[in-house]
Amino acid sequence: MDASRFKGLALFILAISQLMMALDYTIIFVAMPSLGEELGFSANHLQWVISAYSLAFGGFLLIGGRLSDLMGRRRMFIIAMALFGLGSLLGGLSESQLILIIARGLQGLGGALLSPATLSLIMSNFEEGAERNRAMGIWSSMGGVGLSLGLLLGGVLTSYIGWEATFFVNVPIALFAIVMTPIVLKESKISTQAKHFDVGGTLSVTAGLLLIVYYLIQSPVEGWFSLGTLPFVLVGVVLLIAFVAIEQRSAAPLLSFRLFRNRNLTGAALTAFLFSASFGTLYYFLTLYTQNVLHYSAIQSGLSFLPLTLSAFLGVRLINILLTKVGVAGTIAVGMGTGGGGFLMLTQLSATGSVWGVIPGTVIIGIGQALVFTTMFIAGSTGIDPKEQGVASALITTGQQIGGAIGLAVIMAIISARLNSNATLETMTTTELNHSIHIAFIVTTIVTLLGILVAFMVLKQKKTVNKDTAIAKH
């Protein structure tokens, strides 16, 4: 069959992969109290339900990007979907802590392979310009829908069926994608007879990233300078330095540092870092506000995010106008500035307020989120050699992963310093927690300002773009 005849269905398959990963990110938060109680998790061990996923996802992204380039993006997409679906099935069937943590790690590995393959398939199946930008817009919208829907769906499934259903929901999505992918998506890979895998570079960067991500996960619990965590980051940094040395001498490097000469890719990776450090922390702190300050149920809390999702759809439709008028850098700057304004509004949330106080700020943030998230991937795909699309996509997603972990860690450190207290957010009084959330949103506002600087200082300035490169209205 001619896969080019199925562009709409191809986009649907790629969009639901993004929906599935975003859904899984937030749906687990709602299910954790129930699964923790049923499987007997301690407070310290329960965090590994989240951390096992983050560790595998962050550690294997770069190798996932390179494998998709060499083995074929469509083939890797199918393998990744199978791993993610298998991890989800195993998670739902888990009757022990160890099996559940292994399942989450398997989901994370699937996600690390899936994310760069998905982005590369968008680049290879849709022409650069209006067609690709429209695809990027729809794909990114599904991320916002999944994040919001995950909180609502997680509450419904956990309350009426059980926490297992929050895992099982991914299985039919994965099966559908696996069956349809060979029909509707064109294969895309490097045409070369010598498929050389940079073993030294692969081992050093994967081990280095795993150790650094582990440090970022454990340090908030054990201490940033604890003997239980500090050696991991030190060894991780050494391994990444070794990775740089290996790549400079490799005949077929895992990551060509020539890529960083592309200002749009470098700017996109930095933007992704700052995006996750600001917009990416919103769901955590806003969930704390709605559930721990306002004492909403999980379902009510999930519903409070729907205005943000709807406004994100509006933001996607504005990208066409902004790209035409102010270019990529200007669009990202507008998105960061819009998000910053929304975060400032959220600093006025009251401990005795209601959901109506949340909506204005989140609606504005939703617009900014759509502008930044979609445009940073458009920027990162511009001028990239087709044989390096997977690695380039992985670089941007790695920026997201590291940015989210560091952003949350910095916010928590600032909250502790300002309150002069070692109390966790979950054990604070309502007044203290509300004040802590205010501090968090002040910090995220500052991060969005850094995002504006990066947009204008790093990304290529282009005041106008041709009409055929603007996002087609849909």
CSV table of C-alpha atoms in Angstrom, one decimal:
chain,number,residue,atom,x,y,z
A,1,MET,CA,0.0,0.0,0.0
A,2,ASP,CA,1.1,3.6,-0.6
A,3,ALA,CA,1.5,5.0,2.8
A,4,SER,CA,1.3,8.6,1.4
A,5,ARG,CA,-2.4,8.0,0.9
A,6,PHE,CA,-2.9,7.8,4.7
A,7,LYS,CA,-1.5,11.1,5.9
A,8,GLY,CA,-4.5,11.8,8.2
A,9,LEU,CA,-4.4,8.3,9.7
A,10,ALA,CA,-0.6,8.5,10.0
A,11,LEU,CA,-0.9,11.7,12.0
A,12,PHE,CA,-3.6,10.2,14.2
A,13,ILE,CA,-1.3,7.2,15.0
A,14,LEU,CA,1.6,9.6,15.9
A,15,ALA,CA,-0.7,11.9,17.9
A,16,ILE,CA,-2.2,9.1,20.0
A,17,SER,CA,1.3,7.9,20.9
A,18,GLN,CA,1.9,11.4,22.4
A,19,LEU,CA,-1.5,11.2,24.1
A,20,MET,CA,-0.6,7.9,25.6
A,21,MET,CA,2.7,9.0,27.0
A,22,ALA,CA,1.2,12.3,28.4
A,23,LEU,CA,-1.7,10.4,29.8
A,24,ASP,CA,0.6,8.0,31.6
A,25,TYR,CA,2.6,10.8,33.1
A,26,THR,CA,-0.3,12.2,35.2
A,27,ILE,CA,-2.6,9.2,35.5
A,28,ILE,CA,-0.1,7.5,37.8
A,29,PHE,CA,-0.1,10.3,40.3
A,30,VAL,CA,-3.8,9.8,41.1
A,31,ALA,CA,-3.4,6.0,41.3
A,32,MET,CA,-0.3,6.0,43.6
A,33,PRO,CA,-2.1,6.2,47.0
A,34,SER,CA,-4.3,3.2,46.1
A,35,LEU,CA,-1.6,1.0,44.7
A,36,GLY,CA,0.8,2.0,47.5
A,37,GLU,CA,-1.7,0.9,50.1
A,38,GLU,CA,-2.6,-2.4,48.3
A,39,LEU,CA,1.0,-3.4,47.5
A,40,GLY,CA,2.4,-2.3,50.9
A,41,PHE,CA,4.8,0.4,49.6
A,42,SER,CA,6.6,2.5,52.2
A,43,ALA,CA,6.7,6.3,51.7
A,44,ASN,CA,10.3,6.1,50.5
A,45,HIS,CA,9.8,3.1,48.2
A,46,LEU,CA,6.6,4.5,46.6
A,47,GLN,CA,8.5,7.3,44.9
A,48,TRP,CA,10.2,4.6,42.7
A,49,VAL,CA,6.9,4.0,40.9
A,50,ILE,CA,7.6,7.4,39.4
A,51,SER,CA,11.4,7.3,39.5
A,52,ALA,CA,11.8,4.0,37.7
A,53,TYR,CA,10.1,5.5,34.7
A,54,SER,CA,12.0,8.7,34.8
A,55,LEU,CA,15.3,6.9,35.2
A,56,ALA,CA,14.8,4.6,32.2
A,57,PHE,CA,13.3,7.4,30.0
A,58,GLY,CA,16.1,9.9,30.7
A,59,GLY,CA,18.9,7.4,30.5
A,60,PHE,CA,18.1,5.8,27.2
A,61,LEU,CA,16.9,8.7,25.1
A,62,LEU,CA,20.0,9.4,23.2
A,63,ILE,CA,20.6,5.7,22.3
A,64,GLY,CA,16.9,5.6,21.4
A,65,GLY,CA,17.3,8.4,19.0
A,66,ARG,CA,20.4,6.9,17.3
A,67,LEU,CA,18.7,3.4,17.0
A,68,SER,CA,15.7,5.0,15.3
A,69,ASP,CA,18.1,6.6,12.8
A,70,LEU,CA,20.0,3.4,12.1
A,71,MET,CA,17.3,0.7,12.4
A,72,GLY,CA,14.4,2.6,11.0
A,73,ARG,CA,12.0,5.1,12.7
A,74,ARG,CA,8.9,3.0,11.9
A,75,ARG,CA,10.5,-0.2,13.1
A,76,MET,CA,11.7,1.4,16.3
A,77,PHE,CA,8.2,3.0,16.8
A,78,ILE,CA,6.6,-0.5,16.7
A,79,ILE,CA,9.3,-2.0,19.1
A,80,ALA,CA,8.8,1.0,21.4
A,81,MET,CA,5.0,0.7,21.4
A,82,ALA,CA,5.3,-3.0,22.1
A,83,LEU,CA,7.6,-2.3,25.1
A,84,PHE,CA,5.3,0.4,26.4
A,85,GLY,CA,2.3,-1.8,26.0
A,86,LEU,CA,4.0,-4.8,27.7
A,87,GLY,CA,5.1,-2.6,30.6
A,88,SER,CA,1.6,-1.3,31.0
A,89,LEU,CA,0.1,-4.9,30.9
A,90,LEU,CA,2.7,-6.1,33.4
A,91,GLY,CA,2.0,-3.1,35.7
A,92,GLY,CA,-1.7,-3.8,35.7
A,93,LEU,CA,-1.1,-7.4,36.6
A,94,SER,CA,1.5,-6.7,39.3
A,95,GLU,CA,1.0,-8.2,42.7
A,96,SER,CA,4.3,-7.2,44.2
A,97,GLN,CA,6.3,-4.0,44.5
A,98,LEU,CA,9.3,-5.3,42.5
A,99,ILE,CA,7.2,-6.4,39.5
A,100,LEU,CA,5.4,-3.0,39.4
A,101,ILE,CA,8.8,-1.1,39.5
A,102,ILE,CA,10.1,-3.3,36.7
A,103,ALA,CA,7.0,-2.6,34.7
A,104,ARG,CA,7.5,1.1,35.2
A,105,GLY,CA,11.1,0.8,34.1
A,106,LEU,CA,9.9,-1.1,31.0
A,107,GLN,CA,7.4,1.7,30.2
A,108,GLY,CA,10.2,4.3,30.6
A,109,LEU,CA,12.4,2.3,28.2
A,110,GLY,CA,9.6,2.2,25.7
A,111,GLY,CA,9.1,5.9,26.1
A,112,ALA,CA,12.8,6.6,25.5
A,113,LEU,CA,12.6,4.7,22.2
A,114,LEU,CA,9.2,6.0,21.3
A,115,SER,CA,9.7,9.7,21.7
A,116,PRO,CA,12.5,10.3,19.2
A,117,ALA,CA,11.0,7.8,16.8
A,118,THR,CA,7.7,9.6,16.8
A,119,LEU,CA,9.3,13.0,16.2
A,120,SER,CA,11.5,11.6,13.4
A,121,LEU,CA,8.4,10.0,11.8
A,122,ILE,CA,6.6,13.4,11.8
A,123,MET,CA,9.7,14.9,10.1
A,124,SER,CA,10.0,12.1,7.5
A,125,ASN,CA,6.3,11.6,6.8
A,126,PHE,CA,5.3,15.3,6.5
A,127,GLU,CA,7.0,17.8,4.3
A,128,GLU,CA,8.9,20.7,6.0
A,129,GLY,CA,6.7,23.8,6.0
A,130,ALA,CA,2.9,24.0,6.4
A,131,GLU,CA,2.3,20.2,6.4
A,132,ARG,CA,4.9,19.4,9.0
A,133,ASN,CA,4.0,22.4,11.2
A,134,ARG,CA,0.4,21.5,11.2
A,135,ALA,CA,1.3,17.9,12.2
A,136,MET,CA,3.5,19.3,15.0
A,137,GLY,CA,0.7,21.4,16.2
A,138,ILE,CA,-1.8,18.5,16.4
A,139,TRP,CA,0.8,16.2,18.0
A,140,SER,CA,1.7,18.7,20.7
A,141,SER,CA,-1.9,19.4,21.4
A,142,MET,CA,-2.4,15.8,22.3
A,143,GLY,CA,0.3,16.2,25.0
A,144,GLY,CA,-1.7,18.9,26.7
A,145,VAL,CA,-4.9,16.8,26.4
A,146,GLY,CA,-3.2,13.8,27.8
A,147,LEU,CA,-1.8,15.6,30.8
A,148,SER,CA,-5.2,17.0,31.8
A,149,LEU,CA,-7.1,13.9,30.9
A,150,GLY,CA,-4.8,11.8,32.9
A,151,LEU,CA,-5.7,13.5,36.1
A,152,LEU,CA,-9.4,13.2,35.4
A,153,LEU,CA,-9.3,9.6,34.0
A,154,GLY,CA,-7.0,8.5,36.8
A,155,GLY,CA,-9.5,9.6,39.3
A,156,VAL,CA,-12.5,7.9,37.6
A,157,LEU,CA,-10.6,4.6,36.9
A,158,THR,CA,-9.1,4.4,40.4
A,159,SER,CA,-12.4,5.3,42.1
A,160,TYR,CA,-14.7,3.0,40.1
A,161,ILE,CA,-12.5,0.2,38.8
A,162,GLY,CA,-9.1,0.1,40.6
A,163,TRP,CA,-5.6,1.4,40.1
A,164,GLU,CA,-4.8,-1.5,37.7
A,165,ALA,CA,-7.1,0.1,35.1
A,166,THR,CA,-4.7,3.1,34.9
A,167,PHE,CA,-2.1,0.7,33.4
A,168,PHE,CA,-4.5,-1.4,31.3
A,169,VAL,CA,-5.8,1.7,29.5
A,170,ASN,CA,-2.6,1.9,27.5
A,171,VAL,CA,-2.7,-1.6,26.2
A,172,PRO,CA,-5.4,-1.3,23.5
A,173,ILE,CA,-3.9,2.0,22.3
A,174,ALA,CA,-0.5,0.3,21.9
A,175,LEU,CA,-2.0,-2.7,20.1
A,176,PHE,CA,-3.9,-0.4,17.7
A,177,ALA,CA,-0.8,1.6,16.9
A,178,ILE,CA,1.3,-1.6,16.3
A,179,VAL,CA,-1.3,-3.0,13.9
A,180,MET,CA,-1.8,0.2,11.9
A,181,THR,CA,1.8,1.6,11.8
A,182,PRO,CA,3.0,-0.7,8.9
A,183,ILE,CA,0.0,0.3,6.8
A,184,VAL,CA,0.0,4.1,7.3
A,185,LEU,CA,3.6,5.2,8.1
A,186,LYS,CA,6.5,5.3,5.7
A,187,GLU,CA,9.8,3.8,6.8
A,188,SER,CA,12.7,6.2,7.3
A,189,LYS,CA,16.3,5.3,8.1
A,190,ILE,CA,19.9,6.0,7.2
A,191,SER,CA,20.9,4.4,3.9
A,192,THR,CA,24.2,2.9,4.7
A,193,GLN,CA,25.7,-0.6,4.5
A,194,ALA,CA,27.9,-0.1,7.6
A,195,LYS,CA,25.5,0.2,10.5
A,196,HIS,CA,28.2,1.0,13.0
A,197,PHE,CA,27.1,1.3,16.6
A,198,ASP,CA,29.3,3.5,18.7
A,199,VAL,CA,29.6,1.0,21.6
A,200,GLY,CA,32.0,3.1,23.8
A,201,GLY,CA,29.9,6.3,23.3
A,202,THR,CA,26.7,4.4,23.9
A,203,LEU,CA,27.8,2.8,27.1
A,204,SER,CA,29.4,6.0,28.5
A,205,VAL,CA,26.5,8.4,27.7
A,206,THR,CA,23.8,6.0,28.8
A,207,ALA,CA,25.5,5.1,32.1
A,208,GLY,CA,26.3,8.8,32.7
A,209,LEU,CA,22.8,9.9,32.1
A,210,LEU,CA,21.4,7.1,34.3
A,211,LEU,CA,23.7,8.1,37.2
A,212,ILE,CA,22.9,11.8,36.9
A,213,VAL,CA,19.1,11.2,36.6
A,214,TYR,CA,19.4,8.9,39.7
A,215,TYR,CA,21.1,11.7,41.6
A,216,LEU,CA,18.4,14.2,40.7
A,217,ILE,CA,15.7,11.7,41.8
A,218,GLN,CA,17.3,10.7,45.1
A,219,SER,CA,19.0,13.9,46.3
A,220,PRO,CA,15.8,15.6,47.4
A,221,VAL,CA,15.2,12.6,49.7
A,222,GLU,CA,18.7,11.9,50.9
A,223,GLY,CA,20.4,15.3,50.5
A,224,TRP,CA,22.3,17.0,47.7
A,225,PHE,CA,25.7,16.4,49.3
A,226,SER,CA,24.9,13.1,50.9
A,227,LEU,CA,27.4,10.3,50.6
A,228,GLY,CA,24.5,8.2,49.3
A,229,THR,CA,24.0,10.4,46.3
A,230,LEU,CA,27.0,12.6,45.6
A,231,PRO,CA,29.2,9.8,44.2
A,232,PHE,CA,26.6,9.0,41.5
A,233,VAL,CA,26.6,12.5,40.0
A,234,LEU,CA,30.4,12.7,40.2
A,235,VAL,CA,30.8,9.4,38.3
A,236,GLY,CA,28.1,10.4,35.9
A,237,VAL,CA,29.9,13.7,35.0
A,238,VAL,CA,33.2,11.8,34.5
A,239,LEU,CA,31.4,9.4,32.2
A,240,LEU,CA,29.9,12.2,30.2
A,241,ILE,CA,33.3,13.8,29.8
A,242,ALA,CA,34.6,10.5,28.6
A,243,PHE,CA,31.7,10.4,26.2
A,244,VAL,CA,32.8,13.7,24.7
A,245,ALA,CA,36.3,12.4,24.3
A,246,ILE,CA,35.1,9.2,22.7
A,247,GLU,CA,32.8,11.0,20.2
A,248,GLN,CA,35.6,13.3,19.0
A,249,ARG,CA,37.7,10.2,18.0
A,250,SER,CA,34.8,8.0,16.7
A,251,ALA,CA,34.5,7.3,13.0
A,252,ALA,CA,30.7,7.0,13.4
A,253,PRO,CA,29.8,8.9,16.6
A,254,LEU,CA,26.5,8.4,18.5
A,255,LEU,CA,26.2,12.2,18.7
A,256,SER,CA,27.9,14.5,16.3
A,257,PHE,CA,28.8,17.8,18.1
A,258,ARG,CA,28.5,19.5,14.8
A,259,LEU,CA,24.8,19.5,15.5
A,260,PHE,CA,25.3,22.1,18.2
A,261,ARG,CA,26.4,24.5,15.4
A,262,ASN,CA,22.7,24.6,14.5
A,263,ARG,CA,21.5,27.5,16.6
A,264,ASN,CA,17.9,26.5,16.3
A,265,LEU,CA,18.6,23.0,17.6
A,266,THR,CA,20.7,24.3,20.5
A,267,GLY,CA,18.1,27.0,21.3
A,268,ALA,CA,15.3,24.4,21.1
A,269,ALA,CA,17.1,22.1,23.6
A,270,LEU,CA,17.7,25.0,26.0
A,271,THR,CA,14.1,26.1,25.5
A,272,ALA,CA,12.9,22.5,26.3
A,273,PHE,CA,15.0,22.6,29.5
A,274,LEU,CA,13.4,25.9,30.6
A,275,PHE,CA,10.0,24.8,29.4
A,276,SER,CA,10.0,21.8,31.7
A,277,ALA,CA,11.5,23.7,34.6
A,278,SER,CA,8.6,26.1,34.5
A,279,PHE,CA,5.5,24.8,32.6
A,280,GLY,CA,6.4,21.2,33.4
A,281,THR,CA,6.1,21.8,37.2
A,282,LEU,CA,2.6,23.3,37.0
A,283,TYR,CA,0.7,20.0,37.2
A,284,TYR,CA,2.5,19.0,40.4
A,285,PHE,CA,1.9,22.3,42.3
A,286,LEU,CA,-1.6,22.9,41.0
A,287,THR,CA,-2.6,19.3,42.0
A,288,LEU,CA,-1.2,20.0,45.5
A,289,TYR,CA,-3.3,23.2,45.6
A,290,THR,CA,-6.6,21.7,44.5
A,291,GLN,CA,-6.3,18.5,46.5
A,292,ASN,CA,-4.3,19.5,49.6
A,293,VAL,CA,-5.4,23.1,50.0
A,294,LEU,CA,-8.9,23.2,48.5
A,295,HIS,CA,-9.4,19.5,49.4
A,296,TYR,CA,-11.0,18.6,46.1
A,297,SER,CA,-11.4,14.9,45.1
A,298,ALA,CA,-9.2,13.5,42.4
A,299,ILE,CA,-12.0,13.8,39.8
A,300,GLN,CA,-12.8,17.4,40.8
A,301,SER,CA,-9.0,18.2,40.6
A,302,GLY,CA,-8.8,16.7,37.1
A,303,LEU,CA,-11.8,18.7,35.9
A,304,SER,CA,-10.1,21.9,37.1
A,305,PHE,CA,-7.4,21.4,34.4
A,306,LEU,CA,-9.9,21.2,31.5
A,307,PRO,CA,-9.9,25.0,30.8
A,308,LEU,CA,-6.1,24.8,30.4
A,309,THR,CA,-6.5,22.0,27.9
A,310,LEU,CA,-9.1,24.0,25.9
A,311,SER,CA,-6.9,27.1,25.9
A,312,ALA,CA,-4.0,25.1,24.6
A,313,PHE,CA,-6.0,24.3,21.5
A,314,LEU,CA,-6.5,28.0,21.0
A,315,GLY,CA,-2.7,28.5,21.4
A,316,VAL,CA,-2.0,26.1,18.6
A,317,ARG,CA,-4.2,28.0,16.3
A,318,LEU,CA,-2.4,31.2,17.1
A,319,ILE,CA,1.0,29.8,16.1
A,320,ASN,CA,0.3,30.3,12.4
A,321,ILE,CA,-0.2,34.0,12.8
A,322,LEU,CA,2.8,34.4,15.1
A,323,LEU,CA,5.3,32.4,13.0
A,324,THR,CA,4.3,34.6,10.0
A,325,LYS,CA,4.7,37.9,11.9
A,326,VAL,CA,7.6,37.4,14.4
A,327,GLY,CA,9.2,34.1,13.4
A,328,VAL,CA,10.2,31.1,15.6
A,329,ALA,CA,12.2,33.1,18.2
A,330,GLY,CA,9.4,35.7,18.6
A,331,THR,CA,6.7,33.0,18.9
A,332,ILE,CA,8.7,31.2,21.7
A,333,ALA,CA,9.3,34.5,23.4
A,334,VAL,CA,5.6,35.4,23.3
A,335,GLY,CA,4.7,31.9,24.6
A,336,MET,CA,7.2,32.2,27.5
A,337,GLY,CA,5.9,35.7,28.3
A,338,THR,CA,2.3,34.6,28.2
A,339,GLY,CA,3.1,31.7,30.5
A,340,GLY,CA,4.9,34.0,32.9
A,341,GLY,CA,1.9,36.2,33.1
A,342,GLY,CA,-0.3,33.2,33.9
A,343,PHE,CA,2.1,32.1,36.7
A,344,LEU,CA,2.1,35.5,38.2
A,345,MET,CA,-1.7,35.4,38.4
A,346,LEU,CA,-1.5,32.0,40.2
A,347,THR,CA,0.6,33.6,42.9
A,348,GLN,CA,-2.6,35.2,44.1
A,349,LEU,CA,-4.3,31.9,44.9
A,350,SER,CA,-6.0,31.9,48.3
A,351,ALA,CA,-6.0,29.1,50.9
A,352,THR,CA,-9.8,29.7,51.2
A,353,GLY,CA,-10.4,30.1,47.4
A,354,SER,CA,-12.0,28.0,44.8
A,355,VAL,CA,-11.4,26.6,41.3
A,356,TRP,CA,-12.6,30.0,39.9
A,357,GLY,CA,-9.4,31.5,41.1
A,358,VAL,CA,-7.4,28.9,39.2
A,359,ILE,CA,-9.0,29.2,35.8
A,360,PRO,CA,-7.8,32.7,34.6
A,361,GLY,CA,-4.2,31.9,35.2
A,362,THR,CA,-4.3,28.4,33.7
A,363,VAL,CA,-6.1,29.6,30.6
A,364,ILE,CA,-3.3,32.0,29.9
A,365,ILE,CA,-0.7,29.4,30.7
A,366,GLY,CA,-2.4,26.9,28.4
A,367,ILE,CA,-2.0,29.4,25.5
A,368,GLY,CA,1.7,30.0,26.3
A,369,GLN,CA,2.3,26.3,26.8
A,370,ALA,CA,1.0,25.5,23.3
A,371,LEU,CA,3.1,28.3,21.7
A,372,VAL,CA,6.4,27.2,23.3
A,373,PHE,CA,6.0,23.4,23.2
A,374,THR,CA,5.0,23.2,19.5
A,375,THR,CA,7.4,25.9,18.3
A,376,MET,CA,10.5,24.5,20.1
A,377,PHE,CA,10.1,21.2,18.1
A,378,ILE,CA,9.6,23.1,14.9
A,379,ALA,CA,12.8,25.1,15.6
A,380,GLY,CA,14.7,21.9,16.5
A,381,SER,CA,13.8,20.2,13.2
A,382,THR,CA,14.8,23.1,11.0
A,383,GLY,CA,18.0,22.5,9.0
A,384,ILE,CA,18.7,19.0,10.4
A,385,ASP,CA,20.1,16.3,8.2
A,386,PRO,CA,17.5,13.6,7.7
A,387,LYS,CA,20.0,10.9,8.9
A,388,GLU,CA,20.3,12.8,12.3
A,389,GLN,CA,16.6,13.5,13.0
A,390,GLY,CA,16.4,10.8,15.7
A,391,VAL,CA,19.3,12.1,17.7
A,392,ALA,CA,18.2,15.7,17.3
A,393,SER,CA,14.8,14.8,18.6
A,394,ALA,CA,16.3,12.9,21.5
A,395,LEU,CA,18.4,16.0,22.4
A,396,ILE,CA,15.4,18.2,22.7
A,397,THR,CA,13.5,15.5,24.8
A,398,THR,CA,16.6,15.0,27.0
A,399,GLY,CA,16.5,18.8,27.7
A,400,GLN,CA,12.9,18.3,28.8
A,401,GLN,CA,13.6,15.4,31.1
A,402,ILE,CA,16.6,17.0,32.8
A,403,GLY,CA,14.9,20.4,33.0
A,404,GLY,CA,11.8,19.0,34.8
A,405,ALA,CA,14.0,17.2,37.4
A,406,ILE,CA,16.3,20.2,38.0
A,407,GLY,CA,13.5,22.7,38.0
A,408,LEU,CA,11.5,20.9,40.6
A,409,ALA,CA,14.6,20.3,42.7
A,410,VAL,CA,15.5,24.0,42.6
A,411,ILE,CA,12.0,25.1,43.5
A,412,MET,CA,11.9,22.7,46.4
A,413,ALA,CA,15.3,24.0,47.7
A,414,ILE,CA,14.1,27.6,47.5
A,415,ILE,CA,10.9,26.8,49.3
A,416,SER,CA,12.8,25.1,52.1
A,417,ALA,CA,15.2,28.1,52.4
A,418,ARG,CA,12.4,30.7,52.4
A,419,LEU,CA,10.3,28.8,55.0
A,420,ASN,CA,13.5,27.8,57.0
A,421,SER,CA,11.8,24.4,57.4
A,422,ASN,CA,12.5,20.8,56.5
A,423,ALA,CA,8.8,19.9,56.4
A,424,THR,CA,7.6,18.2,53.2
A,425,LEU,CA,4.8,19.8,51.2
A,426,GLU,CA,2.5,17.0,52.2
A,427,THR,CA,3.0,17.6,55.9
A,428,MET,CA,2.7,21.4,55.9
A,429,THR,CA,-0.3,23.3,57.2
A,430,THR,CA,-2.7,24.7,54.6
A,431,THR,CA,-1.4,28.2,55.0
A,432,GLU,CA,2.3,27.1,54.7
A,433,LEU,CA,1.5,24.9,51.7
A,434,ASN,CA,-0.4,27.8,50.0
A,435,HIS,CA,2.6,30.1,50.6
A,436,SER,CA,5.0,27.4,49.2
A,437,ILE,CA,2.9,27.1,46.1
A,438,HIS,CA,3.1,30.9,45.7
A,439,ILE,CA,6.9,30.7,45.9
A,440,ALA,CA,6.9,27.9,43.3
A,441,PHE,CA,5.0,30.1,40.8
A,442,ILE,CA,7.2,33.1,41.4
A,443,VAL,CA,10.2,30.9,40.5
A,444,THR,CA,8.5,29.6,37.4
A,445,THR,CA,7.8,33.1,36.3
A,446,ILE,CA,11.5,34.0,36.6
A,447,VAL,CA,12.3,30.8,34.5
A,448,THR,CA,10.0,32.0,31.7
A,449,LEU,CA,11.9,35.3,31.6
A,450,LEU,CA,15.1,33.3,31.1
A,451,GLY,CA,13.2,31.5,28.3
A,452,ILE,CA,12.6,34.9,26.5
A,453,LEU,CA,16.3,35.7,26.7
A,454,VAL,CA,17.3,32.3,25.2
A,455,ALA,CA,14.8,32.8,22.4
A,456,PHE,CA,16.3,36.1,21.3
A,457,MET,CA,20.0,35.3,22.1
A,458,VAL,CA,20.3,31.8,20.8
A,459,LEU,CA,17.6,31.1,18.2
A,460,LYS,CA,18.1,32.4,14.7
A,461,GLN,CA,16.2,35.7,14.2
A,462,LYS,CA,13.7,35.6,11.4
A,463,LYS,CA,11.1,38.3,11.4
A,464,THR,CA,9.0,36.7,8.7
A,465,VAL,CA,8.5,33.3,7.2
A,466,ASN,CA,7.1,32.4,3.8
A,467,LYS,CA,3.4,31.7,3.8
A,468,ASP,CA,4.0,28.1,2.7
A,469,THR,CA,5.9,27.4,6.0
A,470,ALA,CA,3.2,28.7,8.2
A,471,ILE,CA,0.9,26.2,10.0
A,472,ALA,CA,-2.1,25.4,7.9
A,473,LYS,CA,-5.3,26.2,9.7
A,474,HIS,CA,-7.2,23.1,10.8
